[in-house]
Amino acid sequence: MNRFRNMRIGLSILLALLFVLQPAILSLAEPGGDAPDEQSSSAENKLNAVETTSSGSYYSDILAEWKKAGARDDHGGSLTIPGSQVAGQSANANAVVGPFTGKDAVLIWSAKSDEWIEYEVEIEEGGLYAIEMSYHPFIDRKNRKPIAFNLTVDGTSPYLESKSVQLYRQWRDRYPIRTDDRGDEIRPLADDVSGWMNWELRDMSGSYLDPLTWYLKPGKHIVRLAGSDPVAIESITFKAPDNLQDYKTVLRGLPKEASPVQADPIEIEAERVEWKNDSSISLAYDNDIANRPYVRGKITFNTIGGNWSSGNQEINWSFEVPESGYYKIAMRAQQSFVSNHASFRTILINGKVPFNELKAYRFDYAHGWKGVPLADEAGSPYTFYLNEGVNTITMRVTQAPFKTIGIELDNEIQVLRELHNDLMEITGGVSDTNRTWSIRKDLPGFVEKLSGVYNRIEEIRGRLVDVNGRSDAITQALVTIRNDIGSLLKDEDGIPYYASRFVLLQGQLADQINQLSSQPLLLDRIFIVPAEQSFPRMEATTWEKIEGGFVNFTNSFMPKQRISDINDEVLNVWVLRGRDYVNLLQQLADEMFTPETGIKVKVNLLRDEKLLLLMNAAGIAPDVVLGLPENLPFDYAIRNAIYDVSQFPDFEEYYKRFAPGSWTPFYYDGGYYGVPETQSFEMMYYRKDILDRLDLKVPDTWDELYKMLPVLQQNGMNFTTVGHGTFLQMHGAEYFTQDGTKTGFNAEQGFQAFKAWTDLQNKYGIDQKMDSFYQHFREGSYPIGIADINSYIQFHVAAPELNGLWGIAPVPGVKQADGTVVRWLGGNMQASTIFKQTKKPEESWEFVKWWTSAEVQERYGMDLETLYGITFRWNTSNIDAFVRLPWKDEDLKQIMEQWRWFREIPNVPGNYYIERELLNAWTRTVVNGENYRVSLETFVKNVNQEILRKEQEFNFIDENGNVLRSLDLPVITEPWEGVGKYAQ
């Protein structure tokens, strides 16, 4: 045995020596160094290494590695593949070849869910390739967002940005603009005017000056497009990226004998666009007297730039040039939205950026409207050679100048997060001031890492000043953050007492990154002027400014229609939402409701719900109020101020439009005093990539979730905190007894549900507080959690790098004895109501039925999203309208399953006490360690006393505690069958 052991040891030593000496042996064999083919092989290996290790990195980092490894972007390779030449597709792909809007034999990809198609690419010359697509979006009311897909090459996404690239649509505002009865213009809708377009693939946040590139070595490659948005594809072109030159070089290559142009200046009204690639880039009204058009005392949309501040948002204008020659360009612009913060635009002439300086042209901060010529640093205007005929100018938002700074700040957030995790490990999450620390011994390297963050933030601040051209609020915030870190470093051994400050620092840095991405700019006019001529005057004179100020001041005293001006000849509708919501509703009522019914409607803005209470007390009340929070109809009902809609003869049929559980907040004394309008509900969000890495499955029940929590926590992760509304109903707790006189938590099910809720912290280690689920989810520290449906929009808009990496599922439920899983869950709602003082109850009911119908709710939701983007997604309570909004099919299926279990908590007098007392009970048990049963008994006692007091006030209970009349709350024990047709 010893002999064999000695032989193994000897062989191991020999192999080790050979491994160590291998380079020397090879160099002796080839004294002249590496052969050319070996050098090429070495470079290729480096490039392959970049490919296989890069999927979680930013494009800028991978591009730098590719170039360092020898990848070229000045090659001559080019290849165009017909869209019809599909090499493979998923089993569920709805892709066929055929004619589409004027072109034959194109790929018509009618994607409905997660699908993919593949193309085989034969590359002759290796290098960095940009990808340009010729495509046509489907023009459909349901498919109005950009086409998004995940692009992989040979099965991998080489960098984060390739996981979510977009193809855009083209929109044009609808003219002529309609006016309301005051003569003010109503913001127009935008029509989808998309045709066949070409687009070089870019990152969706507009963070780079040039299109994205992919390293392709010689040989065959498989390029896969995965997504769920329908599109027609004519061709895909792989080519070297354009190599732009500077202005002076480009100018030398233009015609030198052009005669001076003898023509008048061309003036473009900026709001009259040829197209824009985002429908939410809206027209705006500005009352500067020098803006055109200007109508005294009237809202006139005379500028453009609302929401034109992020991503790759483009606006395109066309203009007619009378003769070929040299021209210069200027704009009447306002860039005073973020103090001292510059905005950048990529400027294209006839579809191309003419020279390097216009890749990211800086619009400096300036107060008020300014004339801004496109000029060099010395102020000399650039000249452009334009051919006679139609020309175009395009401006695209770019974040590129700030991108590197944003990445660096994000890296510092990662370091602070690691430092915070280190502190959590040694402190156990407890700040014990009685314990002394020696941070350099307890956490070697910790202070050095924190000092590095301190120094790098100052370096970043200096670069930001250079890019921005001056200091601004962001640079000042970085000074504050640096000072906060400095204060921690002054007392190194006291740092463990302030671990929570590391979370705050991460949030503060993240806020600065978000502010960096905002690039607002407002335009009134664009001027194209012959090079030898002077620009027209672009700013108001001093006298005009004085006159404009006087006119605006005078107009502020002009009589305006007030909400209290009730017109008995029309149906008066008040809306507790923003002005744009009101204008859109008025437009729909004028277009659809009045012609159909003959009932004229006046929609007014209700700025504050308190005004409704005061005006109702004064005898001034509308016929219909929309957008009321779910608790208010009950409060008005018990005061006999709202109409019981269940009195209408067709109510029983109307009731079926909505989930039974969405009616419960509006129930009072046998009637219904509000109609479901919008609703929110919570879903479970999960990171597919992290759960796959940890070999975890999405939990269907709480028991399954409890089993996965230790794995998460062992990896430094956790689950979200959970509110009582998400948890207690499905665990058997009833908030009130059926007669409405007491809380239902005094039953054993209530005690057990409360124990299970507090056990989330006491037994399973879920955090007691959560600062930002968005931030935790994005960074992966909470790879699974529960949040409302608004988080769905937030992740889509603000976390594009996670596209394809996350999903949603119903909230975990409680498994019953029969095997079914119960998921009862409520959510915040808004209601439509009819006020008791109305003289037009029948007309009001007709309006409410029309307003909450599937057709109108779908139209309203689609128009909102067209005008203002996905952030205005309309969460209608009408399920037939909800499913027609542009949700992803797989996500909609999950939402429908949760909707099946929607059941909101009913209202009783004194119900406002529930929220406060439940939080107090939770604090007593979780924070103070009080027995759960004792704590909940205190809750029951306090809540019952308040309910008794309020029900005596409203004559439900007499002074001796006898029940005079029961609230007889509705009981809902079965999930809504109306979801069935959509949940399958």
mmCIF file of N, CA and C in Angstrom, residues 474-543:
data_model
loop_
_atom_site.group_PDB
_atom_site.id
_atom_site.type_symbol
_atom_site.label_atom_id
_atom_site.label_comp_id
_atom_site.label_asym_id
_atom_site.label_seq_id
_atom_site.Cartn_x
_atom_site.Cartn_y
_atom_site.Cartn_z
ATOM 1 N N ILE A 474 -27.301 66.899 -8.608
ATOM 2 C CA ILE A 474 -26.785 65.539 -8.474
ATOM 3 C C ILE A 474 -25.373 65.563 -7.906
ATOM 4 N N THR A 475 -24.535 66.480 -8.425
ATOM 5 C CA THR A 475 -23.179 66.564 -7.894
ATOM 6 C C THR A 475 -23.199 66.979 -6.424
ATOM 7 N N GLN A 476 -24.130 67.847 -6.061
ATOM 8 C CA GLN A 476 -24.233 68.243 -4.658
ATOM 9 C C GLN A 476 -24.679 67.076 -3.788
ATOM 10 N N ALA A 477 -25.598 66.239 -4.333
ATOM 11 C CA ALA A 477 -26.034 65.061 -3.585
ATOM 12 C C ALA A 477 -24.873 64.099 -3.374
ATOM 13 N N LEU A 478 -23.981 63.980 -4.371
ATOM 14 C CA LEU A 478 -22.817 63.114 -4.212
ATOM 15 C C LEU A 478 -21.886 63.643 -3.126
ATOM 16 N N VAL A 479 -21.779 64.967 -3.019
ATOM 17 C CA VAL A 479 -20.986 65.548 -1.933
ATOM 18 C C VAL A 479 -21.581 65.147 -0.588
ATOM 19 N N THR A 480 -22.901 65.216 -0.474
ATOM 20 C CA THR A 480 -23.571 64.848 0.778
ATOM 21 C C THR A 480 -23.349 63.377 1.110
ATOM 22 N N ILE A 481 -23.473 62.511 0.106
ATOM 23 C CA ILE A 481 -23.275 61.072 0.322
ATOM 24 C C ILE A 481 -21.834 60.803 0.760
ATOM 25 N N ARG A 482 -20.896 61.468 0.097
ATOM 26 C CA ARG A 482 -19.479 61.300 0.462
ATOM 27 C C ARG A 482 -19.234 61.750 1.905
ATOM 28 N N ASN A 483 -19.847 62.861 2.287
ATOM 29 C CA ASN A 483 -19.682 63.337 3.655
ATOM 30 C C ASN A 483 -20.270 62.348 4.669
ATOM 31 N N ASP A 484 -21.392 61.724 4.306
ATOM 32 C CA ASP A 484 -21.996 60.729 5.202
ATOM 33 C C ASP A 484 -21.053 59.539 5.397
ATOM 34 N N ILE A 485 -20.421 59.115 4.300
ATOM 35 C CA ILE A 485 -19.455 58.013 4.416
ATOM 36 C C ILE A 485 -18.266 58.457 5.252
ATOM 37 N N GLY A 486 -17.840 59.704 5.039
ATOM 38 C CA GLY A 486 -16.728 60.219 5.823
ATOM 39 C C GLY A 486 -17.019 60.228 7.306
ATOM 40 N N SER A 487 -18.260 60.538 7.668
ATOM 41 C CA SER A 487 -18.611 60.548 9.094
ATOM 42 C C SER A 487 -18.557 59.147 9.674
ATOM 43 N N LEU A 488 -18.880 58.120 8.877
ATOM 44 C CA LEU A 488 -18.756 56.743 9.349
ATOM 45 C C LEU A 488 -17.288 56.371 9.549
ATOM 46 N N LEU A 489 -16.437 56.804 8.627
ATOM 47 C CA LEU A 489 -15.023 56.448 8.700
ATOM 48 C C LEU A 489 -14.316 57.128 9.868
ATOM 49 N N LYS A 490 -14.858 58.234 10.362
ATOM 50 C CA LYS A 490 -14.231 58.910 11.502
ATOM 51 C C LYS A 490 -14.305 58.074 12.775
ATOM 52 N N ASP A 491 -15.320 57.215 12.856
ATOM 53 C CA ASP A 491 -15.463 56.327 14.015
ATOM 54 C C ASP A 491 -15.611 54.905 13.491
ATOM 55 N N GLU A 492 -14.503 54.309 13.078
ATOM 56 C CA GLU A 492 -14.533 53.008 12.403
ATOM 57 C C GLU A 492 -15.218 51.938 13.244
ATOM 58 N N ASP A 493 -14.874 51.883 14.534
ATOM 59 C CA ASP A 493 -15.413 50.812 15.368
ATOM 60 C C ASP A 493 -16.880 51.030 15.724
ATOM 61 N N GLY A 494 -17.412 52.208 15.405
ATOM 62 C CA GLY A 494 -18.834 52.453 15.639
ATOM 63 C C GLY A 494 -19.698 52.140 14.439
ATOM 64 N N ILE A 495 -19.071 51.746 13.332
ATOM 65 C CA ILE A 495 -19.834 51.483 12.106
ATOM 66 C C ILE A 495 -20.905 50.401 12.293
ATOM 67 N N PRO A 496 -20.628 49.286 13.009
ATOM 68 C CA PRO A 496 -21.674 48.252 13.154
ATOM 69 C C PRO A 496 -22.949 48.753 13.810
ATOM 70 N N TYR A 497 -22.885 49.857 14.552
ATOM 71 C CA TYR A 497 -24.101 50.394 15.165
ATOM 72 C C TYR A 497 -24.988 51.098 14.150
ATOM 73 N N TYR A 498 -24.438 51.382 12.980
ATOM 74 C CA TYR A 498 -25.166 52.177 11.973
ATOM 75 C C TYR A 498 -25.292 51.418 10.652
ATOM 76 N N ALA A 499 -25.496 50.106 10.755
ATOM 77 C CA ALA A 499 -25.597 49.289 9.542
ATOM 78 C C ALA A 499 -26.731 49.761 8.641
ATOM 79 N N SER A 500 -27.819 50.254 9.223
ATOM 80 C CA SER A 500 -28.971 50.680 8.417
ATOM 81 C C SER A 500 -28.628 51.851 7.508
ATOM 82 N N ARG A 501 -27.592 52.631 7.853
ATOM 83 C CA ARG A 501 -27.216 53.770 7.023
ATOM 84 C C ARG A 501 -26.686 53.314 5.669
ATOM 85 N N PHE A 502 -26.178 52.090 5.603
ATOM 86 C CA PHE A 502 -25.673 51.579 4.336
ATOM 87 C C PHE A 502 -26.823 51.356 3.344
ATOM 88 N N VAL A 503 -27.971 50.967 3.856
ATOM 89 C CA VAL A 503 -29.150 50.824 2.997
ATOM 90 C C VAL A 503 -29.597 52.194 2.490
ATOM 91 N N LEU A 504 -29.582 53.195 3.370
ATOM 92 C CA LEU A 504 -29.960 54.549 2.958
ATOM 93 C C LEU A 504 -28.996 55.091 1.908
ATOM 94 N N LEU A 505 -27.713 54.830 2.078
ATOM 95 C CA LEU A 505 -26.725 55.296 1.100
ATOM 96 C C LEU A 505 -26.968 54.655 -0.261
ATOM 97 N N GLN A 506 -27.313 53.371 -0.271
ATOM 98 C CA GLN A 506 -27.619 52.703 -1.542
ATOM 99 C C GLN A 506 -28.805 53.370 -2.224
ATOM 100 N N GLY A 507 -29.854 53.661 -1.436
ATOM 101 C CA GLY A 507 -31.033 54.308 -2.001
ATOM 102 C C GLY A 507 -30.719 55.697 -2.526
ATOM 103 N N GLN A 508 -29.868 56.444 -1.813
ATOM 104 C CA GLN A 508 -29.520 57.793 -2.263
ATOM 105 C C GLN A 508 -28.739 57.748 -3.570
ATOM 106 N N LEU A 509 -27.817 56.816 -3.691
ATOM 107 C CA LEU A 509 -27.076 56.685 -4.950
ATOM 108 C C LEU A 509 -27.997 56.258 -6.088
ATOM 109 N N ALA A 510 -28.925 55.337 -5.796
ATOM 110 C CA ALA A 510 -29.874 54.899 -6.829
ATOM 111 C C ALA A 510 -30.735 56.062 -7.301
ATOM 112 N N ASP A 511 -31.114 56.952 -6.380
ATOM 113 C CA ASP A 511 -31.897 58.134 -6.765
ATOM 114 C C ASP A 511 -31.116 59.009 -7.730
ATOM 115 N N GLN A 512 -29.818 59.134 -7.514
ATOM 116 C CA GLN A 512 -29.010 59.967 -8.410
ATOM 117 C C GLN A 512 -28.917 59.339 -9.802
ATOM 118 N N ILE A 513 -28.837 58.013 -9.848
ATOM 119 C CA ILE A 513 -28.812 57.330 -11.146
ATOM 120 C C ILE A 513 -30.110 57.596 -11.900
ATOM 121 N N ASN A 514 -31.240 57.538 -11.187
ATOM 122 C CA ASN A 514 -32.527 57.802 -11.829
ATOM 123 C C ASN A 514 -32.599 59.228 -12.348
ATOM 124 N N GLN A 515 -32.066 60.192 -11.586
ATOM 125 C CA GLN A 515 -32.102 61.579 -12.033
ATOM 126 C C GLN A 515 -31.197 61.798 -13.236
ATOM 127 N N LEU A 516 -30.089 61.064 -13.301
ATOM 128 C CA LEU A 516 -29.206 61.185 -14.459
ATOM 129 C C LEU A 516 -29.916 60.806 -15.754
ATOM 130 N N SER A 517 -30.853 59.880 -15.656
ATOM 131 C CA SER A 517 -31.516 59.367 -16.862
ATOM 132 C C SER A 517 -32.592 60.296 -17.393
ATOM 133 N N SER A 518 -32.922 61.362 -16.680
ATOM 134 C CA SER A 518 -33.961 62.287 -17.137
ATOM 135 C C SER A 518 -33.340 63.375 -18.005
ATOM 136 N N GLN A 519 -33.815 63.475 -19.256
ATOM 137 C CA GLN A 519 -33.255 64.424 -20.222
ATOM 138 C C GLN A 519 -34.369 65.261 -20.859
ATOM 139 N N PRO A 520 -35.030 66.125 -20.095
ATOM 140 C CA PRO A 520 -36.176 66.868 -20.632
ATOM 141 C C PRO A 520 -35.751 67.981 -21.588
ATOM 142 N N LEU A 521 -36.633 68.277 -22.532
ATOM 143 C CA LEU A 521 -36.409 69.371 -23.473
ATOM 144 C C LEU A 521 -37.744 69.727 -24.114
ATOM 145 N N LEU A 522 -38.025 71.013 -24.223
ATOM 146 C CA LEU A 522 -39.276 71.496 -24.821
ATOM 147 C C LEU A 522 -38.918 72.349 -26.029
ATOM 148 N N LEU A 523 -39.619 72.132 -27.143
ATOM 149 C CA LEU A 523 -39.350 72.876 -28.375
ATOM 150 C C LEU A 523 -40.588 73.621 -28.834
ATOM 151 N N ASP A 524 -40.363 74.850 -29.334
ATOM 152 C CA ASP A 524 -41.445 75.643 -29.920
ATOM 153 C C ASP A 524 -41.330 75.663 -31.437
ATOM 154 N N ARG A 525 -40.145 76.034 -31.953
ATOM 155 C CA ARG A 525 -39.934 76.102 -33.390
ATOM 156 C C ARG A 525 -38.525 75.666 -33.754
ATOM 157 N N ILE A 526 -38.367 75.240 -35.002
ATOM 158 C CA ILE A 526 -37.060 74.895 -35.561
ATOM 159 C C ILE A 526 -36.848 75.782 -36.781
ATOM 160 N N PHE A 527 -35.649 76.340 -36.908
ATOM 161 C CA PHE A 527 -35.333 77.259 -38.006
ATOM 162 C C PHE A 527 -34.218 76.666 -38.860
ATOM 163 N N ILE A 528 -34.451 76.594 -40.170
ATOM 164 C CA ILE A 528 -33.430 76.185 -41.136
ATOM 165 C C ILE A 528 -33.157 77.406 -42.002
ATOM 166 N N VAL A 529 -31.949 77.934 -41.908
ATOM 167 C CA VAL A 529 -31.634 79.241 -42.483
ATOM 168 C C VAL A 529 -30.445 79.112 -43.422
ATOM 169 N N PRO A 530 -30.477 79.720 -44.605
ATOM 170 C CA PRO A 530 -29.293 79.740 -45.477
ATOM 171 C C PRO A 530 -28.064 80.195 -44.700
ATOM 172 N N ALA A 531 -26.929 79.540 -44.970
ATOM 173 C CA ALA A 531 -25.734 79.718 -44.151
ATOM 174 C C ALA A 531 -25.276 81.176 -44.071
ATOM 175 N N GLU A 532 -25.479 81.958 -45.147
ATOM 176 C CA GLU A 532 -24.984 83.328 -45.161
ATOM 177 C C GLU A 532 -25.927 84.302 -44.464
ATOM 178 N N GLN A 533 -27.129 83.857 -44.131
ATOM 179 C CA GLN A 533 -28.096 84.748 -43.508
ATOM 180 C C GLN A 533 -28.061 84.634 -41.982
ATOM 181 N N SER A 534 -28.596 85.634 -41.322
ATOM 182 C CA SER A 534 -28.704 85.607 -39.867
ATOM 183 C C SER A 534 -29.961 84.860 -39.460
ATOM 184 N N PHE A 535 -29.932 84.293 -38.273
ATOM 185 C CA PHE A 535 -31.123 83.635 -37.750
ATOM 186 C C PHE A 535 -32.193 84.676 -37.443
ATOM 187 N N PRO A 536 -33.460 84.329 -37.646
ATOM 188 C CA PRO A 536 -34.530 85.225 -37.194
ATOM 189 C C PRO A 536 -34.460 85.372 -35.674
ATOM 190 N N ARG A 537 -35.076 86.418 -35.185
ATOM 191 C CA ARG A 537 -35.109 86.599 -33.735
ATOM 192 C C ARG A 537 -35.906 85.459 -33.115
ATOM 193 N N MET A 538 -35.299 84.764 -32.136
ATOM 194 C CA MET A 538 -35.908 83.568 -31.564
ATOM 195 C C MET A 538 -36.369 83.763 -30.123
ATOM 196 N N GLU A 539 -36.093 84.914 -29.548
ATOM 197 C CA GLU A 539 -36.485 85.175 -28.169
ATOM 198 C C GLU A 539 -37.312 86.439 -28.088
ATOM 199 N N ALA A 540 -38.175 86.490 -27.102
ATOM 200 C CA ALA A 540 -39.011 87.671 -26.918
ATOM 201 C C ALA A 540 -38.154 88.867 -26.507
ATOM 202 N N THR A 541 -38.525 90.057 -27.008
ATOM 203 C CA THR A 541 -37.851 91.278 -26.585
ATOM 204 C C THR A 541 -38.274 91.616 -25.151
ATOM 205 N N THR A 542 -37.567 92.554 -24.568
ATOM 206 C CA THR A 542 -37.912 92.975 -23.214
ATOM 207 C C THR A 542 -39.342 93.492 -23.153
ATOM 208 N N TRP A 543 -39.720 94.274 -24.191
ATOM 209 C CA TRP A 543 -41.083 94.808 -24.205
ATOM 210 C C TRP A 543 -42.112 93.687 -24.339
#
